[in-house]
Coordinates of C-alpha atoms and ligand atoms in Angstrom, one line a residue:
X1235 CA 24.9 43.2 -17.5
X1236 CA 25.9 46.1 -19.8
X1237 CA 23.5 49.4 -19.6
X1238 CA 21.0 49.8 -22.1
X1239 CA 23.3 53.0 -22.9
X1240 CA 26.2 51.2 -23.1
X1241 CA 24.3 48.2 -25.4
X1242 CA 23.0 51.2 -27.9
X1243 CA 26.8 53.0 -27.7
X1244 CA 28.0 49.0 -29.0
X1245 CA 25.3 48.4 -31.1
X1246 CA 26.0 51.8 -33.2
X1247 CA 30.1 51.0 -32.9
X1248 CA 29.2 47.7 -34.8
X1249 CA 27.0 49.5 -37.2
X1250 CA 29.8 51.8 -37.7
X1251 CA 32.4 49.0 -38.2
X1252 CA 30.2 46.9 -40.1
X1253 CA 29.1 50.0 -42.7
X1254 CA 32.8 50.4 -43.0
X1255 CA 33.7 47.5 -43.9
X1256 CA 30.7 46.7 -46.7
X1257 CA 31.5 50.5 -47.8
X1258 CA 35.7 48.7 -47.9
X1259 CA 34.4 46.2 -49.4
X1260 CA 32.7 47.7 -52.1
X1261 CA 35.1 50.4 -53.4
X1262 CA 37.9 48.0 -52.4
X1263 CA 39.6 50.9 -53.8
X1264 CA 39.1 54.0 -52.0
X1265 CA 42.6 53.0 -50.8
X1266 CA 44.5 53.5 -54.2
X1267 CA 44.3 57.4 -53.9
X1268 CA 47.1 57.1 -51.5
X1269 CA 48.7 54.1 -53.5
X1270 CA 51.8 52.9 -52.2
X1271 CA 53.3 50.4 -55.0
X1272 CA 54.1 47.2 -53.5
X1273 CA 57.5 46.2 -53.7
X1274 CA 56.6 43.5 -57.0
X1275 CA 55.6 46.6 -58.8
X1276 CA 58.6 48.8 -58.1
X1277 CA 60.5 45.7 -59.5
X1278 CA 58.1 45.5 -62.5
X1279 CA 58.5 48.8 -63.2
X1280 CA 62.2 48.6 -63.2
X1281 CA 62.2 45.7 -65.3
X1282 CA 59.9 47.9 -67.9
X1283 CA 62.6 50.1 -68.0
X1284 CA 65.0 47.7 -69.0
X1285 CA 63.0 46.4 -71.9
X1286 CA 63.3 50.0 -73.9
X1287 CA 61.7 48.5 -76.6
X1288 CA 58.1 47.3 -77.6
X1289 CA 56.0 46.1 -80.0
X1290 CA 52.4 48.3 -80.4
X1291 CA 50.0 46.3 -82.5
X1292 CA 46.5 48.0 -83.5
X1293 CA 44.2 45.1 -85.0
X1294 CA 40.4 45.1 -85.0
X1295 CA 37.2 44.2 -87.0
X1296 CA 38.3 48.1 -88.5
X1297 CA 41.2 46.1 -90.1
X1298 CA 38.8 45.0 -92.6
X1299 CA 37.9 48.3 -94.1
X1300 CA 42.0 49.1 -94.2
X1301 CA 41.3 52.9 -93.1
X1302 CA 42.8 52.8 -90.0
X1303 CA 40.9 52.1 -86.3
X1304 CA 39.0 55.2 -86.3
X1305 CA 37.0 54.5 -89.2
X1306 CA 33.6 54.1 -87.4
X1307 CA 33.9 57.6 -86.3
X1308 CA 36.1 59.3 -89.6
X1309 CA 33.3 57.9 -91.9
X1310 CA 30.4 58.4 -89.7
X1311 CA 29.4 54.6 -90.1
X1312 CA 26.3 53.7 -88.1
X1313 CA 26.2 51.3 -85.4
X1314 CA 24.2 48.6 -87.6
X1315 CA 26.3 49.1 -90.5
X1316 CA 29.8 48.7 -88.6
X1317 CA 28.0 45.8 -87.1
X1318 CA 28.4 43.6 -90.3
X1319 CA 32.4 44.3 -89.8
X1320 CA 32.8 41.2 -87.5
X1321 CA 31.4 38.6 -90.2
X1322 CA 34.1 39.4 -92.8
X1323 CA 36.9 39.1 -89.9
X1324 CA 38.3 35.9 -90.4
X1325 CA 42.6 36.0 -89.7
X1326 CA 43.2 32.4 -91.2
X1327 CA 46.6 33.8 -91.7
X1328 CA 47.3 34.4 -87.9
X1329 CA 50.0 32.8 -86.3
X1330 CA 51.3 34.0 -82.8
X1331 CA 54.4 32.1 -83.0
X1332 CA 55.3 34.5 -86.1
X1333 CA 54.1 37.6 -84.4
X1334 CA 56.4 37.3 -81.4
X1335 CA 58.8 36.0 -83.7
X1336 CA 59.1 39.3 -85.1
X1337 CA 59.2 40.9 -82.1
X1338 CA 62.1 39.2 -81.0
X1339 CA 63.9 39.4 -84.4
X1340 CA 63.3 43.3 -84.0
X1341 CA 64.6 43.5 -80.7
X1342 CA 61.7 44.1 -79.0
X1343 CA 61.0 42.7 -75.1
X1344 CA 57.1 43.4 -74.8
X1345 CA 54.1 43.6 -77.3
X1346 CA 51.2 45.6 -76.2
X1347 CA 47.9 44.9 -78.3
X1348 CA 44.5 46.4 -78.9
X1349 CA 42.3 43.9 -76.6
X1350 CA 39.4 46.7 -77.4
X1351 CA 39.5 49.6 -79.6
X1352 CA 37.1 52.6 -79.5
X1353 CA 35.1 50.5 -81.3
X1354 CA 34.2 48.3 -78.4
X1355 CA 35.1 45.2 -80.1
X1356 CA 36.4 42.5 -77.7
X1357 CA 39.6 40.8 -79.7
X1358 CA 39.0 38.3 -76.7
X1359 CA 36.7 35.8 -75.4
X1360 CA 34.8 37.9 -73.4
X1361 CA 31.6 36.7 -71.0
X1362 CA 30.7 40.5 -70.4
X1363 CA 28.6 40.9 -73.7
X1364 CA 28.7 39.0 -77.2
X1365 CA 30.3 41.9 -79.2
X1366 CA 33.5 39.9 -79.7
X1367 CA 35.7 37.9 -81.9
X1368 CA 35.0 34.4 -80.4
X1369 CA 30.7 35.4 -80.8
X1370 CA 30.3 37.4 -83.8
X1371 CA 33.1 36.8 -86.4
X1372 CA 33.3 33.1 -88.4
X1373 CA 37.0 32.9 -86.6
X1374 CA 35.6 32.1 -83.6
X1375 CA 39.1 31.8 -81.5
X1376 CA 40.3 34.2 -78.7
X1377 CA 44.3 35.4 -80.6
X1378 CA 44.9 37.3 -77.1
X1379 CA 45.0 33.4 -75.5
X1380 CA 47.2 32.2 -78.5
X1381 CA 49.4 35.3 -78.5
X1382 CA 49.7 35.0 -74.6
X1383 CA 50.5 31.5 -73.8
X1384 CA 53.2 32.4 -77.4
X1385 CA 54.8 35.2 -75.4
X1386 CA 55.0 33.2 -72.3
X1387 CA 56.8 30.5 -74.2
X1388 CA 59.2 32.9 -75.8
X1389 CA 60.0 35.4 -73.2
X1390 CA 58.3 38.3 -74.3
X1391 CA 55.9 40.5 -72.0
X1392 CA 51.9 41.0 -73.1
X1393 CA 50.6 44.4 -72.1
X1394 CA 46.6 45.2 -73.3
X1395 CA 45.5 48.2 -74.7
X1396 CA 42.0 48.7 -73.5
X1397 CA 40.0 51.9 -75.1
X1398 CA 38.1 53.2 -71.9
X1399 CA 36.0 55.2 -74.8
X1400 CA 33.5 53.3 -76.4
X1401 CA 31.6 53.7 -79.2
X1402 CA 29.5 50.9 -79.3
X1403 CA 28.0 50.5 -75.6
X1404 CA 24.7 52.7 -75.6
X1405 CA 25.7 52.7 -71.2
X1406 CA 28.6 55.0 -72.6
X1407 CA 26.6 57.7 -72.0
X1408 CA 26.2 60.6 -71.8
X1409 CA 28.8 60.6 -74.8
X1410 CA 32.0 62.5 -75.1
X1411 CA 33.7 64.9 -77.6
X1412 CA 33.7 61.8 -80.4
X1413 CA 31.5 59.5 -82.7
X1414 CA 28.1 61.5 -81.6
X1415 CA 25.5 60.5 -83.9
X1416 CA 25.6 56.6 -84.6
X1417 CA 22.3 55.7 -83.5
X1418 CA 22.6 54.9 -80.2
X1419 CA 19.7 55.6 -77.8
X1420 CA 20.3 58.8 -75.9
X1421 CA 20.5 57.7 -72.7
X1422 CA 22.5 54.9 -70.7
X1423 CA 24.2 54.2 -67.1
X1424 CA 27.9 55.5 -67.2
X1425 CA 28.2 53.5 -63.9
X1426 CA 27.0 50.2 -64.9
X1427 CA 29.4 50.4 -68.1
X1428 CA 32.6 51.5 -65.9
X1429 CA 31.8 49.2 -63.4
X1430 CA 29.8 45.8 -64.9
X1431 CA 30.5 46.0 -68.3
X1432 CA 34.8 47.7 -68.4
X1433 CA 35.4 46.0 -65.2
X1434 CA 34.0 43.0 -65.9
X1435 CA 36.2 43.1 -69.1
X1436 CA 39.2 44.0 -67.1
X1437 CA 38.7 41.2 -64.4
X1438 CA 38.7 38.4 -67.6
X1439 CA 41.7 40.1 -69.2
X1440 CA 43.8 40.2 -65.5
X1441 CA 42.5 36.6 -65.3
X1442 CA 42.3 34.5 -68.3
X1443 CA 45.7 35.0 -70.0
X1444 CA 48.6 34.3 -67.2
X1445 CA 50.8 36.9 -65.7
X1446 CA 50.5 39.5 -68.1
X1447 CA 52.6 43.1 -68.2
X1448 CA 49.7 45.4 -67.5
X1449 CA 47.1 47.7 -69.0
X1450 CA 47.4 50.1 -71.7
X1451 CA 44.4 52.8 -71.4
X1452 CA 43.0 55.2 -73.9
X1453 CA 40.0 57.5 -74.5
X1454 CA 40.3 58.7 -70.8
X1455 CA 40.3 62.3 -73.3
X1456 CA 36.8 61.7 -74.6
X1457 CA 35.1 62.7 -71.4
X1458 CA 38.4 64.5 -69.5
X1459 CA 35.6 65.9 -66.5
X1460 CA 33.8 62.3 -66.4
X1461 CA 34.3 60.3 -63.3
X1462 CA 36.0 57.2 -64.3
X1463 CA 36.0 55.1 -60.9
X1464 CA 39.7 55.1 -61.7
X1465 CA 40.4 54.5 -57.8
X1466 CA 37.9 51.1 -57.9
X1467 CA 39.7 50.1 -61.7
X1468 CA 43.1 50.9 -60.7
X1469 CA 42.8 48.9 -57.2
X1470 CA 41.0 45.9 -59.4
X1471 CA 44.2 45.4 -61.6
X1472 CA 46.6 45.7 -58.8
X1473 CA 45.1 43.4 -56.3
X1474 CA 44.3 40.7 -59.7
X1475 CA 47.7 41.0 -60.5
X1476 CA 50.2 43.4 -58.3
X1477 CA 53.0 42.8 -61.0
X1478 CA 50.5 44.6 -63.9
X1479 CA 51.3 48.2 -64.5
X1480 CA 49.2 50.4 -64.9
X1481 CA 49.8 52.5 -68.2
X1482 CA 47.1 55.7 -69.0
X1483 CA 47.3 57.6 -72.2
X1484 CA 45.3 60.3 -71.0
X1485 CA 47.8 63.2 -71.4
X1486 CA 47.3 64.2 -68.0
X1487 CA 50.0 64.7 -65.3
X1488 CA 49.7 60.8 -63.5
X1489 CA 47.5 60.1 -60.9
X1490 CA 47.8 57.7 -57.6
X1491 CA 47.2 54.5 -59.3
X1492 CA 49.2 54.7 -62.2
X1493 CA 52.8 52.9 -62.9
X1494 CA 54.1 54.6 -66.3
X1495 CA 53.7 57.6 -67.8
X1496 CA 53.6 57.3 -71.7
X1497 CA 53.5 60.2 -74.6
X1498 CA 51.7 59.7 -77.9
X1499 CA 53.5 60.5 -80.5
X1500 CA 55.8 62.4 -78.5
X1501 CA 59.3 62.2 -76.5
X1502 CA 58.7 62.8 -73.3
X1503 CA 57.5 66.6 -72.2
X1504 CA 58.0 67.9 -75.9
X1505 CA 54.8 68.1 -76.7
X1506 CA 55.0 68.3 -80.5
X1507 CA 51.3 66.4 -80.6
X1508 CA 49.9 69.2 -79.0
X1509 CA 47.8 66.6 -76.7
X1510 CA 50.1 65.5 -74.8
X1511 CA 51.1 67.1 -71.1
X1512 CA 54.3 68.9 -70.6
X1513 CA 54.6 67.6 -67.6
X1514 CA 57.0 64.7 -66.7
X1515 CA 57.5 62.5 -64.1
X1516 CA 60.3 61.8 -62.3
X1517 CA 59.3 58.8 -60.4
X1518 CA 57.4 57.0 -62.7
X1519 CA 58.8 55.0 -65.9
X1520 CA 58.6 57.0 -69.2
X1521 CA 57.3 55.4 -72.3
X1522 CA 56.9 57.2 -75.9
X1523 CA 54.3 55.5 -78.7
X1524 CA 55.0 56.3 -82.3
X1525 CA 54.0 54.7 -85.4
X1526 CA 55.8 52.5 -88.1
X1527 CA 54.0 54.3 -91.2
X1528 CA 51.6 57.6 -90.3
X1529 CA 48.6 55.2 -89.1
X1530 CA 48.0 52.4 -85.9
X1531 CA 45.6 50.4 -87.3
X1532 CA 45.6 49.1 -90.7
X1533 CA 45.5 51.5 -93.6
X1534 CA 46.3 50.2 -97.3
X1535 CA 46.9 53.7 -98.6
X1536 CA 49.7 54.5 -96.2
X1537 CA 52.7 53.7 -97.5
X1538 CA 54.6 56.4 -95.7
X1539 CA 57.1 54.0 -93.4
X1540 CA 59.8 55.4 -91.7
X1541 CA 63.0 54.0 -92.5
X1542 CA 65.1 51.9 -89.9
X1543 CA 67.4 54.3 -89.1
X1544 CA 64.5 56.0 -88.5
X1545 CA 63.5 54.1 -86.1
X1546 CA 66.7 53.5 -84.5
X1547 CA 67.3 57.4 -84.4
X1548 CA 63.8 57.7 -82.1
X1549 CA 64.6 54.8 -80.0
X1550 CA 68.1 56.0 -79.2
X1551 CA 66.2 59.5 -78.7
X1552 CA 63.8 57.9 -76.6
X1553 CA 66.5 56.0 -74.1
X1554 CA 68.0 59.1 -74.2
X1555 CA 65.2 60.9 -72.2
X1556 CA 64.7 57.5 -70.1
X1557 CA 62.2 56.3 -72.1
X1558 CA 61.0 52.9 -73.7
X1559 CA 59.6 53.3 -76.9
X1560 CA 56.8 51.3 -77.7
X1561 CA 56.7 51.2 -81.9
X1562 CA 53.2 50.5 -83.6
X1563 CA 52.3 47.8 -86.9
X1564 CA 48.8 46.9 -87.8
X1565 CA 48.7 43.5 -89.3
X1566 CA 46.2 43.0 -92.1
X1567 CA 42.8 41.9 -91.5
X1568 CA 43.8 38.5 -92.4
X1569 CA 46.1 37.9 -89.8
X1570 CA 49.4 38.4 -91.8
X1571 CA 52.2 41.2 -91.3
X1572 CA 53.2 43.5 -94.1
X1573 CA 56.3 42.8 -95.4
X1574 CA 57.1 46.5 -95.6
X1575 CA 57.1 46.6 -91.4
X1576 CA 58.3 42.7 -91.4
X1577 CA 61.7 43.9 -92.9
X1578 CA 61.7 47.7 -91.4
X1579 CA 61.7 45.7 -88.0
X1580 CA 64.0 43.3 -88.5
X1581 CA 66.4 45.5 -89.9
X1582 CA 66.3 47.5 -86.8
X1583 CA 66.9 44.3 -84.9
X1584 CA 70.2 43.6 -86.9
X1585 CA 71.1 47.1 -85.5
X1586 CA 70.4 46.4 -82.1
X1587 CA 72.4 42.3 -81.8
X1588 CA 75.3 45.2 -82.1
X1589 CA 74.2 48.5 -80.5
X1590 CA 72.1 47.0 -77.6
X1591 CA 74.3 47.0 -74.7
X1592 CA 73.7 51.1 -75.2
X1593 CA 70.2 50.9 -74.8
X1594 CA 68.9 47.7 -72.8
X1595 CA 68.8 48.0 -69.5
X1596 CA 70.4 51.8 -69.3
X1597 CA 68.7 55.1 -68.2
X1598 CA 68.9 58.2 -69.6
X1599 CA 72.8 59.5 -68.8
X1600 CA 73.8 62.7 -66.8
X1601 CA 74.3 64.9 -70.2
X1602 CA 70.9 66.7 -71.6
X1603 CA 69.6 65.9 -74.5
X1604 CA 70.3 67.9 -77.5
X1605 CA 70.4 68.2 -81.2
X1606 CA 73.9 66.8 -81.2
X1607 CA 72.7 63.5 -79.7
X1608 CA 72.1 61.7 -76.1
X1609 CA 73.2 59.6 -73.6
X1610 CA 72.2 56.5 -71.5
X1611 CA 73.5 55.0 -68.6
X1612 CA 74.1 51.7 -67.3
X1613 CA 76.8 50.6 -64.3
X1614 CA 79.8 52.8 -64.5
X1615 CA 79.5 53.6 -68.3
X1616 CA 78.1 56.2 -69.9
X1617 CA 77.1 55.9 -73.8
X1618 CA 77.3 58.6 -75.9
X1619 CA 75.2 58.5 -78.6
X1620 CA 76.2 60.6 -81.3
X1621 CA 73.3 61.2 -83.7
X1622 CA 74.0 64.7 -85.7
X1623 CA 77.5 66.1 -85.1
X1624 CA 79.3 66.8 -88.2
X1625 CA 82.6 68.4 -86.4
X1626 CA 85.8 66.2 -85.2
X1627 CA 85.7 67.2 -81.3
X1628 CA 82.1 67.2 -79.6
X1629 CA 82.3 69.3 -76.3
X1630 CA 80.0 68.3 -73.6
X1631 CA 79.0 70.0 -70.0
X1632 CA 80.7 68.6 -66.8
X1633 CA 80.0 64.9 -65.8
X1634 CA 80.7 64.2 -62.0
X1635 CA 82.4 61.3 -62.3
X1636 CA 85.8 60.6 -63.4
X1637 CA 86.2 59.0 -66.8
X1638 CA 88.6 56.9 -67.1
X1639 CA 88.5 56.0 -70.6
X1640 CA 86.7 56.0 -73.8
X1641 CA 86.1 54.0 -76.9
X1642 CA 84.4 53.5 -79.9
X1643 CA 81.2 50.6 -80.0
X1644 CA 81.2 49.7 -83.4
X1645 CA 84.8 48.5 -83.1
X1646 CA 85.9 49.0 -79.5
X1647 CA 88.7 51.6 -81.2
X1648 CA 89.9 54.1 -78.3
X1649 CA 88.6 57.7 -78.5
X1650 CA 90.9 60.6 -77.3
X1651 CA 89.0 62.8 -74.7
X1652 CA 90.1 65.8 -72.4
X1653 CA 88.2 66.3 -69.0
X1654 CA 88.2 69.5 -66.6
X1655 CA 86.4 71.2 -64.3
X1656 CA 85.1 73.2 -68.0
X1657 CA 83.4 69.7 -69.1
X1658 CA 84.6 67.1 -71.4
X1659 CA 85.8 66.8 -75.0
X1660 CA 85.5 64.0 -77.2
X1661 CA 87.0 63.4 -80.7
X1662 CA 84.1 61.9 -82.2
X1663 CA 85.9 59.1 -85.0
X1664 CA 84.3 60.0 -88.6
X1665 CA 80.8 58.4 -89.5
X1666 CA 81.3 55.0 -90.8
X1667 CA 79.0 54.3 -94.1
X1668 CA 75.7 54.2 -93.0
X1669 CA 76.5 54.5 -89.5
X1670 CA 73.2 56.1 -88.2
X1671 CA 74.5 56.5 -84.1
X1672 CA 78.3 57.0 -83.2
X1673 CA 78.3 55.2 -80.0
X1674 CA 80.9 56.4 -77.8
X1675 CA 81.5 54.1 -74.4
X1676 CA 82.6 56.4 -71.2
X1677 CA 84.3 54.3 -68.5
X1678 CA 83.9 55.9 -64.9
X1679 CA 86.2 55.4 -62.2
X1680 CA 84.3 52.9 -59.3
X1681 CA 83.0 54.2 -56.4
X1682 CA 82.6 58.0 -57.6
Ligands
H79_581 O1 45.1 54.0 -80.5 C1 45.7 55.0 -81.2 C2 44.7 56.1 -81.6 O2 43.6 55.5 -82.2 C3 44.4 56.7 -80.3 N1 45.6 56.6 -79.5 C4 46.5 55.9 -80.2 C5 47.5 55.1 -79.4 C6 44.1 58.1 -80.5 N2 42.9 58.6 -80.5 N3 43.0 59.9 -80.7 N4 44.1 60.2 -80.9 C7 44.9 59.1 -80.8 C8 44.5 61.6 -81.2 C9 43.9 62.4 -80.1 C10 43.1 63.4 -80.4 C11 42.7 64.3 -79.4 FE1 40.8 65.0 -79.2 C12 42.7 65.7 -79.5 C13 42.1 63.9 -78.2 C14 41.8 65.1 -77.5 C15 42.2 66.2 -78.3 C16 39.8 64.9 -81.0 C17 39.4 66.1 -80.2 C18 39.4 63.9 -80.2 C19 38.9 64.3 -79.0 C20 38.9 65.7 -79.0

C-alpha cells in the first residue's frame, strides 16, 4: 500500500498533468509560437507561389454609398446611421459564375474577398452575431457559399480577408488609432471579441465553405501593442484546415504562425507606402496587393484605372522579386463588375495565354531587379524580362550556370548573347508595337 507521502507526491503529479492538459487544452495554441508547418502547408505554400496571380475583391454594405470601404470612418458616420447601410444592400445582379469567370479570363488562380471589413459587417452567414448579410440586408443569401462552391467547380482558390479591426463591436475595446467617436459605449471585453466573437467567425469561415486557401488579415495596425491571441487564432485555422495559409497585413516582420508575407501597395521591401516593413522574408512566400483604380472598395468618382500594361508591368515586377501579386476590383453595390476593370482584366489575360510560361510557376531569377527589368525562374530557364531598356545590347552581372542558348518569347526568334566570367550580354531584338515586356528565354545547361 503506497505511503501517505507517496499518495500526496501522485496526487499532486496528477494535478500537475491534469492542469496541463485543461491549460493545453484551452490555448490549444501555446504550441504555434514554435510552429513547425506541416508538410501540407509547405506544399500549399508552394503551390501559392505558383499561382502569381490573384484576384482582390473589396465588397461591403460601404458599396452602397460608392466612397470606398472606409467611409464609416472618412465621414465620421455614426453607428446607428451606418446601421441603415445593410437595408439598401440588395446584389440582384451577383453572379459567382461571372465573377470567377473573370478571374479566369484575367489570368488569375485565387480570389481573395472581404468576408468582413473594418466595418464588422459579415458578407457571410454568420451564427456569431446578426450583423450580417443573410440577417440584416433584403438579400438574405450568404455570396461567400455561392462564390466558394463557384471556385471549387472552376479551379480557382478562395482566400478571406478578415478585418481584425472592428468598428462596429462595442467588445473592440479599448479602441485603437481609428473610427473613435461613433457612439459606442466606452467600455467592452477585448478578450471575449478575439476569442467568442473573431474566433467564432473564423471557426464558421474554416468550416462552412470547403477547403478554402486561407485567411487574409487586416487592422492588426489599429492597436500594434494589443495582444491579439494570435498564437490561439493562428493554431485555430491550422488545426481547421492545415492547408489554409495564414496571410497578415500587419506590416510587421512575420511571426510563428504565419505562412505569407504580403506588402500593401508595395513590392516587396520597397516601402514606397511608408507602412509597410522593410523587412523581407526569405522563407516565407511573398505577396504584393495593389489596386485596379486608386481605391479597394467601391468608389464612383475614381476613374483613375491603370492601364493593362500597367498591370502587366507590376505583375512582371512583382514575379520578379518572387512575388504573387494579388490585384484589387470592387464590384458595385449591386452585385455587377464595372466594365472599366471587366475589360482592364481581360486584357491582361490575353497578355498572359502568351506570356505565362514567364511567370506561372517561376521564382524570382538569379539577376537583381533593376530599372532595366527582371527575371524569373522556372526549371533550367531563366526569363528575362525586359521592361525599360531602350539600347540594342543589355549587359547583365554573372549567372552561375551555363547558358546554352537564348531566344525571343513572342516569336521564339534566337537572341545573340556573349557569356564570361565579366557576366552576360544580350542583344535585346527592338520593341515590337505595343510590346510592353521583351521576354527573353535563357536555356541552362542540365545538371549545373
Ligand atoms: O482593405 C484595404 C484597406 O481598407 C486597408 N487595407 C487594404 C488592403 C487599409 N487600411 N488602412 N490602410 C489600408 C492604410 C493604412 C494606414 C495606416 Fe494608419 C497608416 C495604418 C497605420 C498607419 C492611419 C494611421 C491608420 C492607422 C493609423
Amino acid at each position: 500500500m503506497p505511503s501517505t507521502r507517496q499518495s500526496i507526491i501522485a496526487t499532486s503529479a496528477l494535478a500537475i498533468v491534469v492542469a496541463a492538459i485543461a491549460i493545453f487544452a484551452a490555448h490549444p495554441a501555446s504550441a504555434q509560437t514554435d510552429y513547425q508547418p506541416s508538410s501540407e502547408n509547405l506544399q500549399a505554400r508552394r503551390e501559392f507561389q505558383d499561382m502569381k496571380f490573384g484576384m482582390f475583391i473589396h465588397w461591403g454594405v460601404y458599396s452602397v454609398l460608392g466612397d470606398g470601404e472606409w467611409v464609416l470612418h472618412n465621414r465620421k458616420l455614426k453607428l446607428d446611421e451606418y446601421n441603415r447601410l445593410p437595408a439598401f444592400f440588395d446584389p440582384e445582379k451577383f453572379d459567382a459564375k461571372t465573377w470567377v469567370a473573370l478571374a479566369k479570363a484575367a489570368g488569375m488562380k485565387y480570389i481573395t474577398i472581404t468576408s468582413r471589413h473594418h466595418d464588422g459587417f459579415a458578407m457571410f452567414d454568420s451564427k456569431v452575431s446578426d450583423w450580417n448579410i443573410v440577417q440584416r440586408t433584403p438579400y438574405k443569401k450568404d455570396p461567400l457559399k455561392m462564390l466558394a462552391d463557384e471556385c471549387h467547380r472552376q479551379g480557382i482558390k478562395l482566400f478571406f480577408y478578415y478585418s481584425q479591426l472592428d468598428w462596429h463591436n462595442p467588445d473592440y475595446y479599448p479602441r485603437g488609432a481609428t473610427n473613435w467617436d461613433n457612439g459606442r459605449p466606452d467600455h467592452g471585453d477585448f478578450n471575449a471579441y478575439l476569442d467568442t466573437y473573431m474566433d467564432g467567425q473564423l471557426r464558421e469561415l474554416l468550416t462552412n465553405y470547403g477547403p478554402i486557401g486561407g485567411i487574409w488579415f487586416d487592422g492588426m495596425w489599429d492597436k500594434p501593442d494589443a495582444d491579439w491571441h494570435l498564437p490561439k487564432t493562428y493554431a485555430l485555422i491550422h488545426e481547421l484546415q492545415p492547408t489554409a495559409l495564414i496571410i497578415p497585413n500587419h506590416h510587421q516582420t512575420p511571426r510563428p504562425g504565419e505562412d505569407v508575407q504580403t506588402f500593401e501597395r508595395d513590392l516587396p521591401g520597397e516601402n514606397t507606402a511608408g507602412f509597410n516593413t522593410k523587412y523581407v522574408s526569405t522563407k516565407l512566400p511573398l505577396e504584393s496587393c495593389d489596386t485596379l483604380n486608386d481605391n479597394w472598395g467601391f468608389n464612383i468618382g475614381d476613374s483613375n484605372y491603370k492601364s493593362p500594361a500597367d498591370v502587366e508591368r507590376r505583375l512582371v515586377r512583382a514575379a520578379g522579386n518572387n512575388s504573387n501579386l494579388l490585384l484589387n476590383i470592387g464590384p458595385y453595390p449591386n452585385g455587377e463588375i464595372d466594365p472599366q476593370f471587366a475589360t482592364r482584366l481581360q486584357a491582361v489575360g490575353a497578355w498572359l495565354s502568351k506570356y505565362g510560361d514567364s511567370i506561372y510557376g517561376t521564382r524570382g531569377g538569379p539577376v537583381p531587379p533593376g530599372d532595366w527589368g527582371v527575371t524569373t525562374q522556372k526549371d533550367n530557364q531563366i526569363y528575362v524580362h525586359v521592361l525599360n531598356w531602350g539600347a540594342p545590347l543589355l549587359a547583365l552581372p554573372p549567372i552561375a550556370s551555363k547558358v546554352v542558348g537564348a531566344h525571343s518569347m513572342v516569336d521564339g526568334a534566337s537572341v545573340e548573347f556573349t557569356q564570361n566570367s565579366d557576366g552576360l550580354i544580350l542583344k535585346v531584338p527592338p520593341a515590337k508595337k505595343e510590346e510592353v515586356d521583351r521576354v527573353i528565354v535563357l536555356t541552362l545547361a542540365k545538371g549545373n
